[in-house]
């Protein structure tokens, strides 16, 4: 029991930290967001709501400048003020912004927030076990190796979630009559919009797949759907 105690404590600590982070995020979003009321975007969200047999899809603006979209742990969907400004400036179309909303809806519908909580707890436990085992054979360096391995695992799991949310968004956009092309065109703009240097980072350390890989996955999905129609 004594040997297992550090692992149990690591899991409990991870769960507590995740719940605290979710609570703090919700408070921040409550304080710094308003409902998005834009006729062009409402037209897009109404199309997606119809495809999902929902009365409406409520989207909020999060009052920060970085270009991003996010799904809160409680299921709310947010577009940042910075992203909305790019839309108003004509740098992003309503259909492209709709693809962001669809992607975040995918995270909610697929239960990624709950999965992240479980994964985070498991990763914390694994980090503790690896640090204990490796620390016996390679002191000091063992802890670094344990952190590195769990970071790789977290990045891989996160990329998997992004691919799943992309596929969900593609299906929803297609059913809503918007199509997948706006999703792909936004991906091509994304690095410039976010001023990201992710293209220079090793792929195995990224929490999101690279742009060309995401587009390729969507095109593969479209080809599969087309074969199903032809058959």
PDB file of C-alpha atoms in Angstrom:
ATOM      1  CA  UNK A   1       0.000   0.000   0.000  1.00  0.00           C
ATOM      2  CA  UNK A   2       2.856   2.377   0.848  1.00  0.00           C
ATOM      3  CA  UNK A   3       4.360   1.843  -2.624  1.00  0.00           C
ATOM      4  CA  UNK A   4       1.041   2.626  -4.299  1.00  0.00           C
ATOM      5  CA  UNK A   5       0.347   5.710  -2.173  1.00  0.00           C
ATOM      6  CA  UNK A   6       2.469   8.134  -4.260  1.00  0.00           C
ATOM      7  CA  UNK A   7       0.590   7.055  -7.400  1.00  0.00           C
ATOM      8  CA  UNK A   8      -2.803   7.516  -5.738  1.00  0.00           C
ATOM      9  CA  UNK A   9      -1.731  10.918  -4.460  1.00  0.00           C
ATOM     10  CA  UNK A  10      -0.568  11.893  -7.960  1.00  0.00           C
ATOM     11  CA  UNK A  11      -3.954  10.932  -9.436  1.00  0.00           C
ATOM     12  CA  UNK A  12      -5.848  12.785  -6.692  1.00  0.00           C
ATOM     13  CA  UNK A  13      -3.660  15.866  -7.145  1.00  0.00           C
ATOM     14  CA  UNK A  14      -4.205  15.825 -10.917  1.00  0.00           C
ATOM     15  CA  UNK A  15      -7.984  15.547 -10.522  1.00  0.00           C
ATOM     16  CA  UNK A  16      -8.043  18.392  -8.009  1.00  0.00           C
ATOM     17  CA  UNK A  17      -5.887  20.606 -10.235  1.00  0.00           C
ATOM     18  CA  UNK A  18      -8.025  19.867 -13.292  1.00  0.00           C
ATOM     19  CA  UNK A  19     -11.242  20.718 -11.472  1.00  0.00           C
ATOM     20  CA  UNK A  20      -9.728  23.901 -10.078  1.00  0.00           C
ATOM     21  CA  UNK A  21      -8.497  24.884 -13.539  1.00  0.00           C
ATOM     22  CA  UNK A  22     -11.966  24.240 -15.029  1.00  0.00           C
ATOM     23  CA  UNK A  23     -13.585  26.343 -12.290  1.00  0.00           C
ATOM     24  CA  UNK A  24     -11.112  29.183 -12.793  1.00  0.00           C
ATOM     25  CA  UNK A  25     -11.586  29.057 -16.574  1.00  0.00           C
ATOM     26  CA  UNK A  26     -15.374  29.236 -16.193  1.00  0.00           C
ATOM     27  CA  UNK A  27     -15.071  32.271 -13.904  1.00  0.00           C
ATOM     28  CA  UNK A  28     -12.732  33.989 -16.360  1.00  0.00           C
ATOM     29  CA  UNK A  29     -15.056  33.295 -19.287  1.00  0.00           C
ATOM     30  CA  UNK A  30     -18.100  34.519 -17.351  1.00  0.00           C
ATOM     31  CA  UNK A  31     -16.342  37.783 -16.543  1.00  0.00           C
ATOM     32  CA  UNK A  32     -14.904  38.443 -20.005  1.00  0.00           C
ATOM     33  CA  UNK A  33     -17.427  37.203 -22.536  1.00  0.00           C
ATOM     34  CA  UNK A  34     -20.708  38.221 -24.157  1.00  0.00           C
ATOM     35  CA  UNK A  35     -23.038  36.428 -26.531  1.00  0.00           C
ATOM     36  CA  UNK A  36     -22.078  36.769 -30.187  1.00  0.00           C
ATOM     37  CA  UNK A  37     -24.836  38.613 -32.059  1.00  0.00           C
ATOM     38  CA  UNK A  38     -23.850  38.872 -35.704  1.00  0.00           C
ATOM     39  CA  UNK A  39     -26.431  38.265 -38.473  1.00  0.00           C
ATOM     40  CA  UNK A  40     -23.995  36.610 -40.898  1.00  0.00           C
ATOM     41  CA  UNK A  41     -22.592  34.273 -38.253  1.00  0.00           C
ATOM     42  CA  UNK A  42     -26.059  33.581 -36.863  1.00  0.00           C
ATOM     43  CA  UNK A  43     -27.064  32.426 -40.333  1.00  0.00           C
ATOM     44  CA  UNK A  44     -24.160  29.957 -40.250  1.00  0.00           C
ATOM     45  CA  UNK A  45     -24.892  28.749 -36.727  1.00  0.00           C
ATOM     46  CA  UNK A  46     -28.598  28.354 -37.585  1.00  0.00           C
ATOM     47  CA  UNK A  47     -27.674  26.090 -40.508  1.00  0.00           C
ATOM     48  CA  UNK A  48     -25.565  23.932 -38.200  1.00  0.00           C
ATOM     49  CA  UNK A  49     -28.273  23.934 -35.532  1.00  0.00           C
ATOM     50  CA  UNK A  50     -30.739  22.682 -38.145  1.00  0.00           C
ATOM     51  CA  UNK A  51     -28.345  19.905 -39.136  1.00  0.00           C
ATOM     52  CA  UNK A  52     -28.137  18.862 -35.479  1.00  0.00           C
ATOM     53  CA  UNK A  53     -31.885  19.215 -34.856  1.00  0.00           C
ATOM     54  CA  UNK A  54     -31.225  21.909 -32.263  1.00  0.00           C
ATOM     55  CA  UNK A  55     -33.248  25.114 -31.797  1.00  0.00           C
ATOM     56  CA  UNK A  56     -30.056  27.206 -31.822  1.00  0.00           C
ATOM     57  CA  UNK A  57     -26.319  27.167 -31.205  1.00  0.00           C
ATOM     58  CA  UNK A  58     -25.208  29.851 -28.797  1.00  0.00           C
ATOM     59  CA  UNK A  59     -21.721  31.267 -29.384  1.00  0.00           C
ATOM     60  CA  UNK A  60     -19.903  33.766 -27.160  1.00  0.00           C
ATOM     61  CA  UNK A  61     -17.120  36.276 -27.751  1.00  0.00           C
ATOM     62  CA  UNK A  62     -14.203  35.972 -25.353  1.00  0.00           C
ATOM     63  CA  UNK A  63     -12.687  39.428 -24.934  1.00  0.00           C
ATOM     64  CA  UNK A  64      -9.044  38.671 -25.671  1.00  0.00           C
ATOM     65  CA  UNK A  65      -6.977  39.537 -28.745  1.00  0.00           C
ATOM     66  CA  UNK A  66      -5.260  36.232 -29.689  1.00  0.00           C
ATOM     67  CA  UNK A  67      -6.978  34.457 -32.580  1.00  0.00           C
ATOM     68  CA  UNK A  68      -8.597  31.324 -31.204  1.00  0.00           C
ATOM     69  CA  UNK A  69     -11.760  29.353 -30.614  1.00  0.00           C
ATOM     70  CA  UNK A  70     -12.439  27.226 -27.580  1.00  0.00           C
ATOM     71  CA  UNK A  71     -14.919  24.906 -25.957  1.00  0.00           C
ATOM     72  CA  UNK A  72     -15.281  25.420 -22.210  1.00  0.00           C
ATOM     73  CA  UNK A  73     -15.479  22.399 -19.889  1.00  0.00           C
ATOM     74  CA  UNK A  74     -19.171  23.237 -19.340  1.00  0.00           C
ATOM     75  CA  UNK A  75     -19.887  22.934 -23.083  1.00  0.00           C
ATOM     76  CA  UNK A  76     -20.057  26.606 -24.062  1.00  0.00           C
ATOM     77  CA  UNK A  77     -18.484  27.676 -27.362  1.00  0.00           C
ATOM     78  CA  UNK A  78     -16.298  30.785 -27.642  1.00  0.00           C
ATOM     79  CA  UNK A  79     -14.647  32.808 -30.399  1.00  0.00           C
ATOM     80  CA  UNK A  80     -12.062  35.345 -29.297  1.00  0.00           C
ATOM     81  CA  UNK A  81     -12.482  39.050 -30.004  1.00  0.00           C
ATOM     82  CA  UNK A  82      -9.279  38.877 -32.035  1.00  0.00           C
ATOM     83  CA  UNK A  83     -10.774  36.214 -34.304  1.00  0.00           C
ATOM     84  CA  UNK A  84     -13.993  38.194 -34.709  1.00  0.00           C
ATOM     85  CA  UNK A  85     -11.985  41.297 -35.657  1.00  0.00           C
ATOM     86  CA  UNK A  86     -10.289  39.311 -38.426  1.00  0.00           C
ATOM     87  CA  UNK A  87     -13.749  38.344 -39.687  1.00  0.00           C
ATOM     88  CA  UNK A  88     -14.959  41.961 -39.648  1.00  0.00           C
ATOM     89  CA  UNK A  89     -11.791  43.013 -41.477  1.00  0.00           C
ATOM     90  CA  UNK A  90     -12.537  40.519 -44.242  1.00  0.00           C
ATOM     91  CA  UNK A  91      -9.550  38.295 -43.509  1.00  0.00           C
ATOM     92  CA  UNK A  92     -11.823  35.403 -42.532  1.00  0.00           C
ATOM     93  CA  UNK A  93     -15.191  34.523 -44.082  1.00  0.00           C
ATOM     94  CA  UNK A  94     -18.377  33.655 -42.203  1.00  0.00           C
ATOM     95  CA  UNK A  95     -18.080  30.091 -43.510  1.00  0.00           C
ATOM     96  CA  UNK A  96     -14.505  29.813 -42.240  1.00  0.00           C
ATOM     97  CA  UNK A  97     -15.503  31.069 -38.809  1.00  0.00           C
ATOM     98  CA  UNK A  98     -18.385  28.590 -38.879  1.00  0.00           C
ATOM     99  CA  UNK A  99     -15.808  25.828 -39.330  1.00  0.00           C
ATOM    100  CA  UNK A 100     -14.162  26.941 -36.072  1.00  0.00           C
ATOM    101  CA  UNK A 101     -17.503  26.802 -34.266  1.00  0.00           C
ATOM    102  CA  UNK A 102     -18.142  23.341 -35.744  1.00  0.00           C
ATOM    103  CA  UNK A 103     -14.704  22.169 -34.591  1.00  0.00           C
ATOM    104  CA  UNK A 104     -15.339  23.341 -31.027  1.00  0.00           C
ATOM    105  CA  UNK A 105     -18.775  21.708 -31.097  1.00  0.00           C
ATOM    106  CA  UNK A 106     -16.924  18.524 -31.996  1.00  0.00           C
ATOM    107  CA  UNK A 107     -14.822  18.741 -28.841  1.00  0.00           C
ATOM    108  CA  UNK A 108     -18.020  19.079 -26.796  1.00  0.00           C
ATOM    109  CA  UNK A 109     -19.982  16.349 -28.591  1.00  0.00           C
ATOM    110  CA  UNK A 110     -17.086  13.876 -28.425  1.00  0.00           C
ATOM    111  CA  UNK A 111     -16.505  14.420 -24.712  1.00  0.00           C
ATOM    112  CA  UNK A 112     -12.932  15.605 -25.074  1.00  0.00           C
ATOM    113  CA  UNK A 113     -13.028  17.730 -21.935  1.00  0.00           C
ATOM    114  CA  UNK A 114     -13.917  14.744 -19.762  1.00  0.00           C
ATOM    115  CA  UNK A 115     -11.358  12.612 -21.595  1.00  0.00           C
ATOM    116  CA  UNK A 116      -8.678  15.222 -20.944  1.00  0.00           C
ATOM    117  CA  UNK A 117      -9.420  15.013 -17.226  1.00  0.00           C
ATOM    118  CA  UNK A 118      -8.942  11.231 -17.275  1.00  0.00           C
ATOM    119  CA  UNK A 119      -5.850  11.465 -19.474  1.00  0.00           C
ATOM    120  CA  UNK A 120      -4.321  14.189 -17.314  1.00  0.00           C
ATOM    121  CA  UNK A 121      -4.787  12.079 -14.195  1.00  0.00           C
ATOM    122  CA  UNK A 122      -3.287   9.031 -15.887  1.00  0.00           C
ATOM    123  CA  UNK A 123      -0.337  11.011 -17.209  1.00  0.00           C
ATOM    124  CA  UNK A 124       0.375  12.406 -13.761  1.00  0.00           C
ATOM    125  CA  UNK A 125       0.340   8.884 -12.314  1.00  0.00           C
ATOM    126  CA  UNK A 126       2.613   7.643 -15.107  1.00  0.00           C
ATOM    127  CA  UNK A 127       5.011  10.533 -14.552  1.00  0.00           C
ATOM    128  CA  UNK A 128       5.221   9.630 -10.856  1.00  0.00           C
ATOM    129  CA  UNK A 129       5.854   5.929 -11.567  1.00  0.00           C
ATOM    130  CA  UNK A 130       8.486   6.639 -14.222  1.00  0.00           C
ATOM    131  CA  UNK A 131      10.230   9.175 -12.009  1.00  0.00           C
ATOM    132  CA  UNK A 132      10.340   6.649  -9.150  1.00  0.00           C
ATOM    133  CA  UNK A 133      11.656   3.805 -11.324  1.00  0.00           C
ATOM    134  CA  UNK A 134      14.083   5.783 -13.466  1.00  0.00           C
ATOM    135  CA  UNK A 135      15.242   7.799 -10.479  1.00  0.00           C
ATOM    136  CA  UNK A 136      16.684   4.647  -8.943  1.00  0.00           C
ATOM    137  CA  UNK A 137      18.901   3.942 -11.936  1.00  0.00           C
ATOM    138  CA  UNK A 138      19.659   7.438 -13.233  1.00  0.00           C
ATOM    139  CA  UNK A 139      19.168   9.978 -10.440  1.00  0.00           C
ATOM    140  CA  UNK A 140      18.204  13.542 -11.408  1.00  0.00           C
ATOM    141  CA  UNK A 141      18.052  12.718 -15.138  1.00  0.00           C
ATOM    142  CA  UNK A 142      15.307  10.145 -14.502  1.00  0.00           C
ATOM    143  CA  UNK A 143      12.823  12.845 -13.505  1.00  0.00           C
ATOM    144  CA  UNK A 144      13.579  14.807 -16.675  1.00  0.00           C
ATOM    145  CA  UNK A 145      13.076  11.702 -18.827  1.00  0.00           C
ATOM    146  CA  UNK A 146       9.762  10.959 -17.071  1.00  0.00           C
ATOM    147  CA  UNK A 147       8.530  14.503 -17.767  1.00  0.00           C
ATOM    148  CA  UNK A 148       9.651  14.275 -21.397  1.00  0.00           C
ATOM    149  CA  UNK A 149       7.854  10.968 -22.010  1.00  0.00           C
ATOM    150  CA  UNK A 150       4.584  12.189 -20.486  1.00  0.00           C
ATOM    151  CA  UNK A 151       4.819  15.412 -22.513  1.00  0.00           C
ATOM    152  CA  UNK A 152       5.115  13.347 -25.703  1.00  0.00           C
ATOM    153  CA  UNK A 153       2.117  11.256 -24.682  1.00  0.00           C
ATOM    154  CA  UNK A 154       0.007  14.334 -23.875  1.00  0.00           C
ATOM    155  CA  UNK A 155       0.857  15.896 -27.253  1.00  0.00           C
ATOM    156  CA  UNK A 156      -0.054  12.702 -29.105  1.00  0.00           C
ATOM    157  CA  UNK A 157      -3.406  12.398 -27.309  1.00  0.00           C
ATOM    158  CA  UNK A 158      -4.174  16.062 -27.975  1.00  0.00           C
ATOM    159  CA  UNK A 159      -3.450  15.660 -31.694  1.00  0.00           C
ATOM    160  CA  UNK A 160      -5.830  12.708 -31.749  1.00  0.00           C
ATOM    161  CA  UNK A 161      -8.580  14.878 -30.276  1.00  0.00           C
ATOM    162  CA  UNK A 162      -7.952  17.564 -32.897  1.00  0.00           C
ATOM    163  CA  UNK A 163      -8.276  15.086 -35.763  1.00  0.00           C
ATOM    164  CA  UNK A 164     -11.531  13.780 -34.272  1.00  0.00           C
ATOM    165  CA  UNK A 165     -12.936  17.310 -33.875  1.00  0.00           C
ATOM    166  CA  UNK A 166     -11.886  18.128 -37.462  1.00  0.00           C
ATOM    167  CA  UNK A 167     -13.758  15.071 -38.754  1.00  0.00           C
ATOM    168  CA  UNK A 168     -16.851  15.946 -36.713  1.00  0.00           C
ATOM    169  CA  UNK A 169     -16.750  19.519 -38.047  1.00  0.00           C
ATOM    170  CA  UNK A 170     -16.368  18.299 -41.631  1.00  0.00           C
ATOM    171  CA  UNK A 171     -19.421  16.048 -41.292  1.00  0.00           C
ATOM    172  CA  UNK A 172     -21.477  18.805 -39.664  1.00  0.00           C
ATOM    173  CA  UNK A 173     -20.472  21.445 -42.218  1.00  0.00           C
ATOM    174  CA  UNK A 174     -21.331  19.060 -45.046  1.00  0.00           C
ATOM    175  CA  UNK A 175     -24.726  18.215 -43.566  1.00  0.00           C
ATOM    176  CA  UNK A 176     -25.428  21.923 -42.991  1.00  0.00           C
ATOM    177  CA  UNK A 177     -24.722  22.707 -46.653  1.00  0.00           C
ATOM    178  CA  UNK A 178     -21.631  24.797 -45.864  1.00  0.00           C
ATOM    179  CA  UNK A 179     -19.110  22.223 -47.049  1.00  0.00           C
ATOM    180  CA  UNK A 180     -15.569  21.306 -46.080  1.00  0.00           C
ATOM    181  CA  UNK A 181     -13.744  23.801 -48.310  1.00  0.00           C
ATOM    182  CA  UNK A 182     -14.018  26.705 -45.781  1.00  0.00           C
ATOM    183  CA  UNK A 183     -12.460  24.446 -43.154  1.00  0.00           C
ATOM    184  CA  UNK A 184      -9.497  23.705 -45.422  1.00  0.00           C
ATOM    185  CA  UNK A 185      -9.093  27.321 -46.526  1.00  0.00           C
ATOM    186  CA  UNK A 186      -9.013  28.463 -42.895  1.00  0.00           C
ATOM    187  CA  UNK A 187      -6.294  25.932 -42.104  1.00  0.00           C
ATOM    188  CA  UNK A 188      -4.200  27.453 -44.898  1.00  0.00           C
ATOM    189  CA  UNK A 189      -4.562  30.881 -43.244  1.00  0.00           C
ATOM    190  CA  UNK A 190      -4.157  29.700 -39.674  1.00  0.00           C
ATOM    191  CA  UNK A 191      -0.422  30.109 -39.097  1.00  0.00           C
ATOM    192  CA  UNK A 192      -0.511  33.675 -40.463  1.00  0.00           C
ATOM    193  CA  UNK A 193      -3.619  34.523 -38.417  1.00  0.00           C
ATOM    194  CA  UNK A 194      -2.202  33.160 -35.177  1.00  0.00           C
ATOM    195  CA  UNK A 195       1.393  34.231 -35.952  1.00  0.00           C
ATOM    196  CA  UNK A 196       2.398  30.712 -35.035  1.00  0.00           C
ATOM    197  CA  UNK A 197       5.877  29.278 -35.473  1.00  0.00           C
ATOM    198  CA  UNK A 198       4.580  25.737 -34.944  1.00  0.00           C
ATOM    199  CA  UNK A 199       5.911  24.796 -38.356  1.00  0.00           C
ATOM    200  CA  UNK A 200       9.427  24.982 -36.919  1.00  0.00           C
ATOM    201  CA  UNK A 201       8.673  22.704 -33.960  1.00  0.00           C
ATOM    202  CA  UNK A 202       9.089  18.906 -34.043  1.00  0.00           C
ATOM    203  CA  UNK A 203       5.755  17.298 -34.990  1.00  0.00           C
ATOM    204  CA  UNK A 204       5.884  14.916 -32.026  1.00  0.00           C
ATOM    205  CA  UNK A 205       5.935  17.837 -29.578  1.00  0.00           C
ATOM    206  CA  UNK A 206       2.949  19.685 -31.042  1.00  0.00           C
ATOM    207  CA  UNK A 207      -0.448  19.586 -29.336  1.00  0.00           C
ATOM    208  CA  UNK A 208      -2.153  20.252 -32.716  1.00  0.00           C
ATOM    209  CA  UNK A 209      -1.434  18.431 -35.994  1.00  0.00           C
ATOM    210  CA  UNK A 210       0.405  20.360 -38.686  1.00  0.00           C
ATOM    211  CA  UNK A 211      -1.729  22.236 -41.202  1.00  0.00           C
ATOM    212  CA  UNK A 212      -0.895  20.090 -44.238  1.00  0.00           C
ATOM    213  CA  UNK A 213      -1.624  16.934 -42.241  1.00  0.00           C
ATOM    214  CA  UNK A 214      -5.034  18.253 -41.164  1.00  0.00           C
ATOM    215  CA  UNK A 215      -5.945  19.189 -44.731  1.00  0.00           C
ATOM    216  CA  UNK A 216      -4.758  15.792 -45.999  1.00  0.00           C
ATOM    217  CA  UNK A 217      -6.915  14.054 -43.374  1.00  0.00           C
ATOM    218  CA  UNK A 218      -9.966  16.053 -44.492  1.00  0.00           C
ATOM    219  CA  UNK A 219      -9.352  15.250 -48.152  1.00  0.00           C
ATOM    220  CA  UNK A 220      -9.009  11.574 -47.287  1.00  0.00           C
ATOM    221  CA  UNK A 221     -12.318  11.805 -45.441  1.00  0.00           C
ATOM    222  CA  UNK A 222     -13.998  13.500 -48.415  1.00  0.00           C
ATOM    223  CA  UNK A 223     -12.679  10.810 -50.754  1.00  0.00           C
ATOM    224  CA  UNK A 224     -14.076   8.084 -48.506  1.00  0.00           C
ATOM    225  CA  UNK A 225     -17.484   9.776 -48.404  1.00  0.00           C
ATOM    226  CA  UNK A 226     -17.455  10.100 -52.193  1.00  0.00           C
ATOM    227  CA  UNK A 227     -16.681   6.379 -52.597  1.00  0.00           C
ATOM    228  CA  UNK A 228     -19.598   5.554 -50.304  1.00  0.00           C
ATOM    229  CA  UNK A 229     -21.904   7.717 -52.445  1.00  0.00           C
ATOM    230  CA  UNK A 230     -20.620   6.124 -55.658  1.00  0.00           C
ATOM    231  CA  UNK A 231     -21.145   2.630 -54.263  1.00  0.00           C
TER     232      UNK A 231
END
